[in-house]
Tab-separated table of C-alpha atoms in Angstrom:
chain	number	residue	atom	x	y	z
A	928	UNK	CA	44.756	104.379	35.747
A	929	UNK	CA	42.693	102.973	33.360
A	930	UNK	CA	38.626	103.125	33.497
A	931	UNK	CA	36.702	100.080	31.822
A	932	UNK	CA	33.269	100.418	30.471
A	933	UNK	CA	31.624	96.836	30.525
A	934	UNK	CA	28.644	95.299	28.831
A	935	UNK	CA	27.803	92.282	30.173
A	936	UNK	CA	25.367	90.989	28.093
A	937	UNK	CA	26.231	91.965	24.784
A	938	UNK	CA	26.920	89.495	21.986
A	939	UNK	CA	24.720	87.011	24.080
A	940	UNK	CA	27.049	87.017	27.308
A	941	UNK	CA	30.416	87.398	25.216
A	942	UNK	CA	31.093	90.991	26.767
A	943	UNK	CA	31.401	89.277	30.453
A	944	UNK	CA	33.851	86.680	28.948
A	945	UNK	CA	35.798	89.062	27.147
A	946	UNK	CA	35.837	90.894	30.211
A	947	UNK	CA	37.126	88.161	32.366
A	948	UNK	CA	39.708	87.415	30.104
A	949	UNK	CA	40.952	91.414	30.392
A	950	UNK	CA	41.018	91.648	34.250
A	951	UNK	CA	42.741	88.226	34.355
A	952	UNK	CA	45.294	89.947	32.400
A	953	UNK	CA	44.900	93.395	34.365
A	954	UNK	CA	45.321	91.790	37.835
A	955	UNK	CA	48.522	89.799	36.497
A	956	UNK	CA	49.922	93.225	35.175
A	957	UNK	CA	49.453	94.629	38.220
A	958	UNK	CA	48.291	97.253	36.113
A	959	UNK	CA	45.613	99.358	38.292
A	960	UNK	CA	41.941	99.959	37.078
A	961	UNK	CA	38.711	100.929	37.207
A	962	UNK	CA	35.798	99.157	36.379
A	963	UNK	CA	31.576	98.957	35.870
A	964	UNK	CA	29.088	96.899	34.248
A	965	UNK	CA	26.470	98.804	32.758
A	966	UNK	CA	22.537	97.709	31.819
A	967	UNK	CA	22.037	100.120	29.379
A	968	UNK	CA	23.029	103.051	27.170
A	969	UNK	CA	21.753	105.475	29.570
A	970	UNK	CA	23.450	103.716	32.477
A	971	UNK	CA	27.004	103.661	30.689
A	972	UNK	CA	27.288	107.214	29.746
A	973	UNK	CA	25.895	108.782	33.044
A	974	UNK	CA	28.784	106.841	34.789
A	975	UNK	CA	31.384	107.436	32.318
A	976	UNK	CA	30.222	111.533	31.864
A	977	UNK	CA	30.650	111.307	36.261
A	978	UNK	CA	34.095	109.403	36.436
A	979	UNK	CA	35.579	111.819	33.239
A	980	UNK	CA	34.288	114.974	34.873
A	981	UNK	CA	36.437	113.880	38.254
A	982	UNK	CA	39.996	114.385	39.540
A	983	UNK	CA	41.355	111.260	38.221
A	984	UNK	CA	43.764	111.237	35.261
A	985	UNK	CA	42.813	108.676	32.963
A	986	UNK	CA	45.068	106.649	30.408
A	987	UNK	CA	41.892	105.383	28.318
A	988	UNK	CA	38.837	103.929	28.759
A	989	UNK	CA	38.592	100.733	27.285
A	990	UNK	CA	34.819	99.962	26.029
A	991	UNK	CA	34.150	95.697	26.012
A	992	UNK	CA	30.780	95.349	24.065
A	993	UNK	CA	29.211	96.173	20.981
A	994	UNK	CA	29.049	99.014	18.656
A	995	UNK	CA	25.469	100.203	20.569
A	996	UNK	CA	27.328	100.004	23.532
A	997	UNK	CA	30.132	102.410	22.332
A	998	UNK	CA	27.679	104.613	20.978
A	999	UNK	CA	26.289	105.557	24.053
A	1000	UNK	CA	29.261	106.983	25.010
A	1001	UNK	CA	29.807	108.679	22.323
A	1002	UNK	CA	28.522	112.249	24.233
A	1003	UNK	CA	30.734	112.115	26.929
A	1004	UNK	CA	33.980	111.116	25.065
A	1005	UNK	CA	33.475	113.287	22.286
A	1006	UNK	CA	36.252	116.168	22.836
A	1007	UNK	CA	37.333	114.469	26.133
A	1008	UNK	CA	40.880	114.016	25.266
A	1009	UNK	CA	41.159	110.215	26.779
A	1010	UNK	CA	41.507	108.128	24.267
A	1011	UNK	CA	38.977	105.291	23.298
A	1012	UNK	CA	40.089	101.455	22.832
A	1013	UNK	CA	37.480	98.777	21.765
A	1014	UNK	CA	37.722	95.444	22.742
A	1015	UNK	CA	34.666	93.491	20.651
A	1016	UNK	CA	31.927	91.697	21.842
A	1017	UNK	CA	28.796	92.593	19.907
A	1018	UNK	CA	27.054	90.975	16.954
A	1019	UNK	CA	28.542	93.764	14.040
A	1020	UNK	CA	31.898	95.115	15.715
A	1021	UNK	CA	32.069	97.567	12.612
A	1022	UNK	CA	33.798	99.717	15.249
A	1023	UNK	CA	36.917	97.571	15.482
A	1024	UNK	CA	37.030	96.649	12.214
A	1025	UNK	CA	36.875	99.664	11.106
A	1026	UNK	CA	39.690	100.938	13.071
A	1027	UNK	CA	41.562	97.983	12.336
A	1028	UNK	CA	41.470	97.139	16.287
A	1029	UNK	CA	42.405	93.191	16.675
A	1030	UNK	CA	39.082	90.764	17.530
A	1031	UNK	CA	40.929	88.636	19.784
A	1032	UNK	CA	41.360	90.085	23.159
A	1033	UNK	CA	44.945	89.457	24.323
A	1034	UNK	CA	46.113	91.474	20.497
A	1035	UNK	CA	43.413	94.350	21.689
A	1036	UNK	CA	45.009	94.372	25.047
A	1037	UNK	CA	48.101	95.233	23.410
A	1038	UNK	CA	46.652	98.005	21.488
A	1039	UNK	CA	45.572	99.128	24.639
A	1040	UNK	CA	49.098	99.663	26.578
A	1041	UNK	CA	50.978	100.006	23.097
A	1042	UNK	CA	48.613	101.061	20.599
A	1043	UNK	CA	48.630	104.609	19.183
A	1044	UNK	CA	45.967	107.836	20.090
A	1045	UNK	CA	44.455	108.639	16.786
A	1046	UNK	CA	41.764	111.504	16.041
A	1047	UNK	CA	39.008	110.223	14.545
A	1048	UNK	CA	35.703	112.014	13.056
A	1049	UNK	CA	32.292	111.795	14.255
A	1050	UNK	CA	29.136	112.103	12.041
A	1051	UNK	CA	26.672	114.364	13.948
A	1052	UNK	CA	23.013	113.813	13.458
A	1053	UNK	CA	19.793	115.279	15.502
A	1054	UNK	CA	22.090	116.758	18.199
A	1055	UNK	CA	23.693	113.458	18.800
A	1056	UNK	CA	27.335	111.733	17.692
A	1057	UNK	CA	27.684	108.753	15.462
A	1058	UNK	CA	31.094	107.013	14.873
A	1059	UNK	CA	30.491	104.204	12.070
A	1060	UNK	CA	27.645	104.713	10.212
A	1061	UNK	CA	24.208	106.117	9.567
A	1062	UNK	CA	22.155	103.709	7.621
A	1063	UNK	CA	18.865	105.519	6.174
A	1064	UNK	CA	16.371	103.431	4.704
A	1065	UNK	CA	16.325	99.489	3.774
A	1066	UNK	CA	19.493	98.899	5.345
A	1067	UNK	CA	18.172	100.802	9.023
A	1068	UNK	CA	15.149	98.513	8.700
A	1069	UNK	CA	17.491	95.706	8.512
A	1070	UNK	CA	19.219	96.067	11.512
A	1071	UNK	CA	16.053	97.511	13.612
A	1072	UNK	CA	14.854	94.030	12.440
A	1073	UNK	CA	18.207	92.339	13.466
A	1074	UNK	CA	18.234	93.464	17.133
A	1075	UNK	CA	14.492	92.644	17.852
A	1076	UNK	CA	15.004	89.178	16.598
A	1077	UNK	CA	15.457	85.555	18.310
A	1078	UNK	CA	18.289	84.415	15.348
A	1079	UNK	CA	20.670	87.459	16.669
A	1080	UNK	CA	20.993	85.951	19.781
A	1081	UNK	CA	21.427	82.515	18.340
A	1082	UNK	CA	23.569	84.104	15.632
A	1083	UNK	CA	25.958	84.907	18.289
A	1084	UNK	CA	25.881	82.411	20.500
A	1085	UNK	CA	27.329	80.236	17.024
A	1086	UNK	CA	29.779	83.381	17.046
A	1087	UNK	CA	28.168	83.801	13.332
A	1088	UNK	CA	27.118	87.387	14.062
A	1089	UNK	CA	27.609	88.173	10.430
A	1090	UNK	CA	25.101	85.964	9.152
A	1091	UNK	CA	22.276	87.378	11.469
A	1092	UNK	CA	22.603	90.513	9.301
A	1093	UNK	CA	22.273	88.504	5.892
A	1094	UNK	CA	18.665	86.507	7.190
A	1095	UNK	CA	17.540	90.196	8.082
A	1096	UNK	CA	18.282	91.238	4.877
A	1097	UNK	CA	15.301	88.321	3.734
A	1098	UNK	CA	13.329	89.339	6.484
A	1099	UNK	CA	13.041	93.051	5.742
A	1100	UNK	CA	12.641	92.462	2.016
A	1101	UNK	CA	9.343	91.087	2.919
A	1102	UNK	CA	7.699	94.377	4.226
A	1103	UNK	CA	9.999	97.321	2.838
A	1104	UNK	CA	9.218	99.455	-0.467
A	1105	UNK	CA	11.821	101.433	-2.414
A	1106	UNK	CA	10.749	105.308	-2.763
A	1107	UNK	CA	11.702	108.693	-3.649
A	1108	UNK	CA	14.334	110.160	-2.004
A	1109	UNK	CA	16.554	113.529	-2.337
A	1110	UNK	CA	19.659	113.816	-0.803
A	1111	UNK	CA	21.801	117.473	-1.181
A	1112	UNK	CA	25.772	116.967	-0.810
A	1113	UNK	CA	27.479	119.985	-0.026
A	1114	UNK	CA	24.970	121.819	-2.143
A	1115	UNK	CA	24.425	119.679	-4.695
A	1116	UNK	CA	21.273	118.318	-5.258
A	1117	UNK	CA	20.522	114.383	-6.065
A	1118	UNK	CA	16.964	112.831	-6.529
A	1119	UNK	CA	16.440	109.023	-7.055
A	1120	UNK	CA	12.330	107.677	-7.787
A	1121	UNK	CA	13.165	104.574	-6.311
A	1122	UNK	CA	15.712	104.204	-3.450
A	1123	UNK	CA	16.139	101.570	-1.245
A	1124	UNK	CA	18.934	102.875	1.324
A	1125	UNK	CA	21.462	105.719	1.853
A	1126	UNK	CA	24.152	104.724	4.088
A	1127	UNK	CA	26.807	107.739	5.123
A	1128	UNK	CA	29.642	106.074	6.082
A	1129	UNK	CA	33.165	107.188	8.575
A	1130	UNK	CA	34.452	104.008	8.064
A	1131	UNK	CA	34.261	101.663	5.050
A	1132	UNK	CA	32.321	98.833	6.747
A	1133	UNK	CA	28.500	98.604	8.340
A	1134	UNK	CA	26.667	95.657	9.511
A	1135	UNK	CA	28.914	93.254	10.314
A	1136	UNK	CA	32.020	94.072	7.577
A	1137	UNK	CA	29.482	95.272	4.794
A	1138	UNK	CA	32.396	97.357	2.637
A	1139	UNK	CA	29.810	99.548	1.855
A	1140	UNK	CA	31.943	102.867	1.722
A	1141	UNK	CA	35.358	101.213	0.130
A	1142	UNK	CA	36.744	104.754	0.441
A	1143	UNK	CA	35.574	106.233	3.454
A	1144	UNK	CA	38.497	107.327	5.853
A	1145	UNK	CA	37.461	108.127	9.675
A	1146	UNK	CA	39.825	111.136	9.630
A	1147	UNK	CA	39.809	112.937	6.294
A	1148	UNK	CA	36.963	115.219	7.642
A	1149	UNK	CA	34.436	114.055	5.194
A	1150	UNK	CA	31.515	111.540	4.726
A	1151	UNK	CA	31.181	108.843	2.343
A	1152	UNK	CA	27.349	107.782	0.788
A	1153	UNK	CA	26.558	105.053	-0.685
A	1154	UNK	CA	22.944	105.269	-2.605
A	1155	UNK	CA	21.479	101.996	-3.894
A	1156	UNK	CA	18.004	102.563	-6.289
A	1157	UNK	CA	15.872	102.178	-9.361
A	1158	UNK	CA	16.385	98.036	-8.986
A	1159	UNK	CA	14.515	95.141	-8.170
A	1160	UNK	CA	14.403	93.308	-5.363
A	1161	UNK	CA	16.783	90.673	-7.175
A	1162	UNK	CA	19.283	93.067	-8.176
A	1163	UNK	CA	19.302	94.348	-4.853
A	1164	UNK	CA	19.588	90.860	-2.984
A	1165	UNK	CA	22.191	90.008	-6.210
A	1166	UNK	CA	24.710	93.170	-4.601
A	1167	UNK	CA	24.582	91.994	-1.074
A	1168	UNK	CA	27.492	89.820	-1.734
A	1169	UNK	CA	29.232	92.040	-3.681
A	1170	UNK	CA	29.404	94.553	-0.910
A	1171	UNK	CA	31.212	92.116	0.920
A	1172	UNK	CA	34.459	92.980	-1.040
A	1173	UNK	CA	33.407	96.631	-1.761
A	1174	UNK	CA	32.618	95.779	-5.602
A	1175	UNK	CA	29.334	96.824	-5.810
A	1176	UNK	CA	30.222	100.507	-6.561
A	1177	UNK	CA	30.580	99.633	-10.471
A	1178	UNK	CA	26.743	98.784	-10.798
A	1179	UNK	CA	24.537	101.678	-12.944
A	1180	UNK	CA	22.167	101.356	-9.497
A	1181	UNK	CA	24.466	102.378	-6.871
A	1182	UNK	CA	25.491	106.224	-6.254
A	1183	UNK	CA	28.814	106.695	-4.213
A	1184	UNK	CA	28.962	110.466	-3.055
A	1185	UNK	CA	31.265	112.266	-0.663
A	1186	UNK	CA	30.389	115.509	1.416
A	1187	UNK	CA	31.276	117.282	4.691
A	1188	UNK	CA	27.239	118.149	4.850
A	1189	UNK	CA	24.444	115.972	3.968
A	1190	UNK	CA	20.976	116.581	3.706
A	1191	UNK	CA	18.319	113.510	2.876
A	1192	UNK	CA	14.619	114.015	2.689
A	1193	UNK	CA	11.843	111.459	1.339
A	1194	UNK	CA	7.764	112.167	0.552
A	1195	UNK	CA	8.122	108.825	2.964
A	1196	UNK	CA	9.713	108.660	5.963
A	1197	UNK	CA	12.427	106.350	6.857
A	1198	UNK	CA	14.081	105.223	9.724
A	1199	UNK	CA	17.827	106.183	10.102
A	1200	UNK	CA	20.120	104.409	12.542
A	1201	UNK	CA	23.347	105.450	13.694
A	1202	UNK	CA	25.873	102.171	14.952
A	1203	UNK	CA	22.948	100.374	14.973
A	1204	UNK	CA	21.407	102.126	16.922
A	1205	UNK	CA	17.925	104.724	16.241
A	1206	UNK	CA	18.965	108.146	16.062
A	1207	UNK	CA	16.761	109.996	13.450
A	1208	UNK	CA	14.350	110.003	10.814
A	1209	UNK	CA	14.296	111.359	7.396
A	1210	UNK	CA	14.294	114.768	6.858
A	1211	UNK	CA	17.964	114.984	8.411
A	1212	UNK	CA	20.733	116.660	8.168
A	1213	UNK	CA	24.221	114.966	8.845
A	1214	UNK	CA	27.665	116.811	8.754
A	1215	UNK	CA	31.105	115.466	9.794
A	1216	UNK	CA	32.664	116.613	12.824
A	1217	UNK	CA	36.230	116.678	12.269
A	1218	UNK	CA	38.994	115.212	15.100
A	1219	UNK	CA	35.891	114.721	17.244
A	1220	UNK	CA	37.391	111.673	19.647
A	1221	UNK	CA	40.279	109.762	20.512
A	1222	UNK	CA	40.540	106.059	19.620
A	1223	UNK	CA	43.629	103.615	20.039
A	1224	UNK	CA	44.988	101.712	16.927
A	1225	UNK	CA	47.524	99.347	16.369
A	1226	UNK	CA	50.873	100.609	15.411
A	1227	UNK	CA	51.866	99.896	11.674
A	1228	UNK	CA	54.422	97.306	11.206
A	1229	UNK	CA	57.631	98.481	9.494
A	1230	UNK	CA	58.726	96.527	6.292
């Protein structure tokens, strides 16, 4: 049996076609399910913590929506021992791309029935789970920004989800200021006058395929950081692109750092978000949490 977590409305109605698409393909399996639509975060997890805690057996639980969306469930997988398979239909889908998960639904369905269980790390923050990313700084205000805006939703509906993220990047550069920041990894202390963002990564990608973390591995038990400061507002707008291919590491202004516990702290504070979603604010502390959850990947072709 297989238990389907469904949101509706995310990526501007996509998650109801992508889920149409799935129990077309369910019902001509014959392949029995379980499914609910879910309103919100809260909604999602209090059903999927119920159903989990039950006498059913479950194959997987197959998440359609966003990265948000698989966040909230983060609580109630985490250490569940059902494995987790994405199928995308949010603005960033850093999830599946960072697990390599196919976009298109009928290739995700097969990862589904044929894909492979694979532990993955969480990064835990403030008592809660994270599975991407935690973006501290400029790049949290960015997507705060992102989801509270009318060009998101039009973004999507133009399936150009990316390209919401780049006009927030404009947007926030009109209000945010650069600041002092200190960030201890694994002991080590590291202070920057002038930072604009800290992103600690699980997976290489943020924000809709930002290669932010080139290196970062979801199962290695450690987290990746990326620092950017001490620039101007050019120079920072100038590695945008960059990041896009993961090249922006070379540049005297950004800081790549690994650790299995991270401490940040600023004289200002500053939003952190975790998949997009708020979690924290600075001071925090963030440590990896090794083999935390389940997810299905595609098995590697043989040469």
């Amino acid at each position: 049996m297989y238990l389907f977590i469904v949101n509706p409305n995310a990526g501007n109605g996509e998650g109801r076609r992508v889920w149409n698409k799935i129990s077309k393909q369910l019902r001509r399996r014959g392949i029995p399910y379980e499914h609910a639509f879910t309103d919100s975060g809260e909604q999602a997890h209090t059903f999927l913590q119920d159903r989990l805690s039950g006498q059913e057996t479950w194959e997987a639980v197959g998440v359609v929506g966003g990265d948000g969306t698989i966040h909230s469930l983060l609580p109630a997988m985490r250490h569940s021992g059902v494995p987790l398979a994405v199928f995308s239909a949010g603005s960033g889908n850093d999830t599946a791309r960072g697990f390599g998960i196919p976009r298109r639904t009928r290739a995700a369905l097969e990862v589904l029935f044929n894909g492979r269980p694979a532990s993955a790390d969480l990064i835990a923050v403030a008592g809660r789970s994270t599975l991407t990313a935690l973006a501290v700084g400029f790049d949290a205000e960015v997507a705060r920004n992102v989801n509270r805006s009318r060009y998101k939703k039009i973004c999507n509906a133009l399936g150009l989800g990316r390209l919401a993220y780049i006009i927030g990047i404009f947007h926030t550069l009109l209000t945010f200021r650069p600041g002092p920041l200190n960030v201890d990894c694994d002991g080590i202390a590291h202070r920057f006058e002038s930072a604009w963002l800290t992103a600690i990564n699980n997976v290489d990608s943020y924000g809709g395929g930002l290669t932010i973390c080139p290196d970062a591995k979801p199962d290695d038990g450690v987290l990746d950081l990326c620092v950017v400061h001490d620039c101007s507002k050019l120079k920072l707008l100038l590695l945008f692109p960059t990041v896009l291919f993961g090249a922006h590491t070379k540049f005297s202004f950004v800081t790549m750092l690994r650790g299995r516990n991270i401490t940040v702290s600023s004289p200002i504070p500053r939003l952190a978000l975790g998949d997009g979603e708020d979690v924290a604010a600075t001071p925090l502390n963030a440590s990896a949490d090794p083999g935390a959850i389940q997810i299905l990947r595609p098995v590697p072709e043989t040469a």
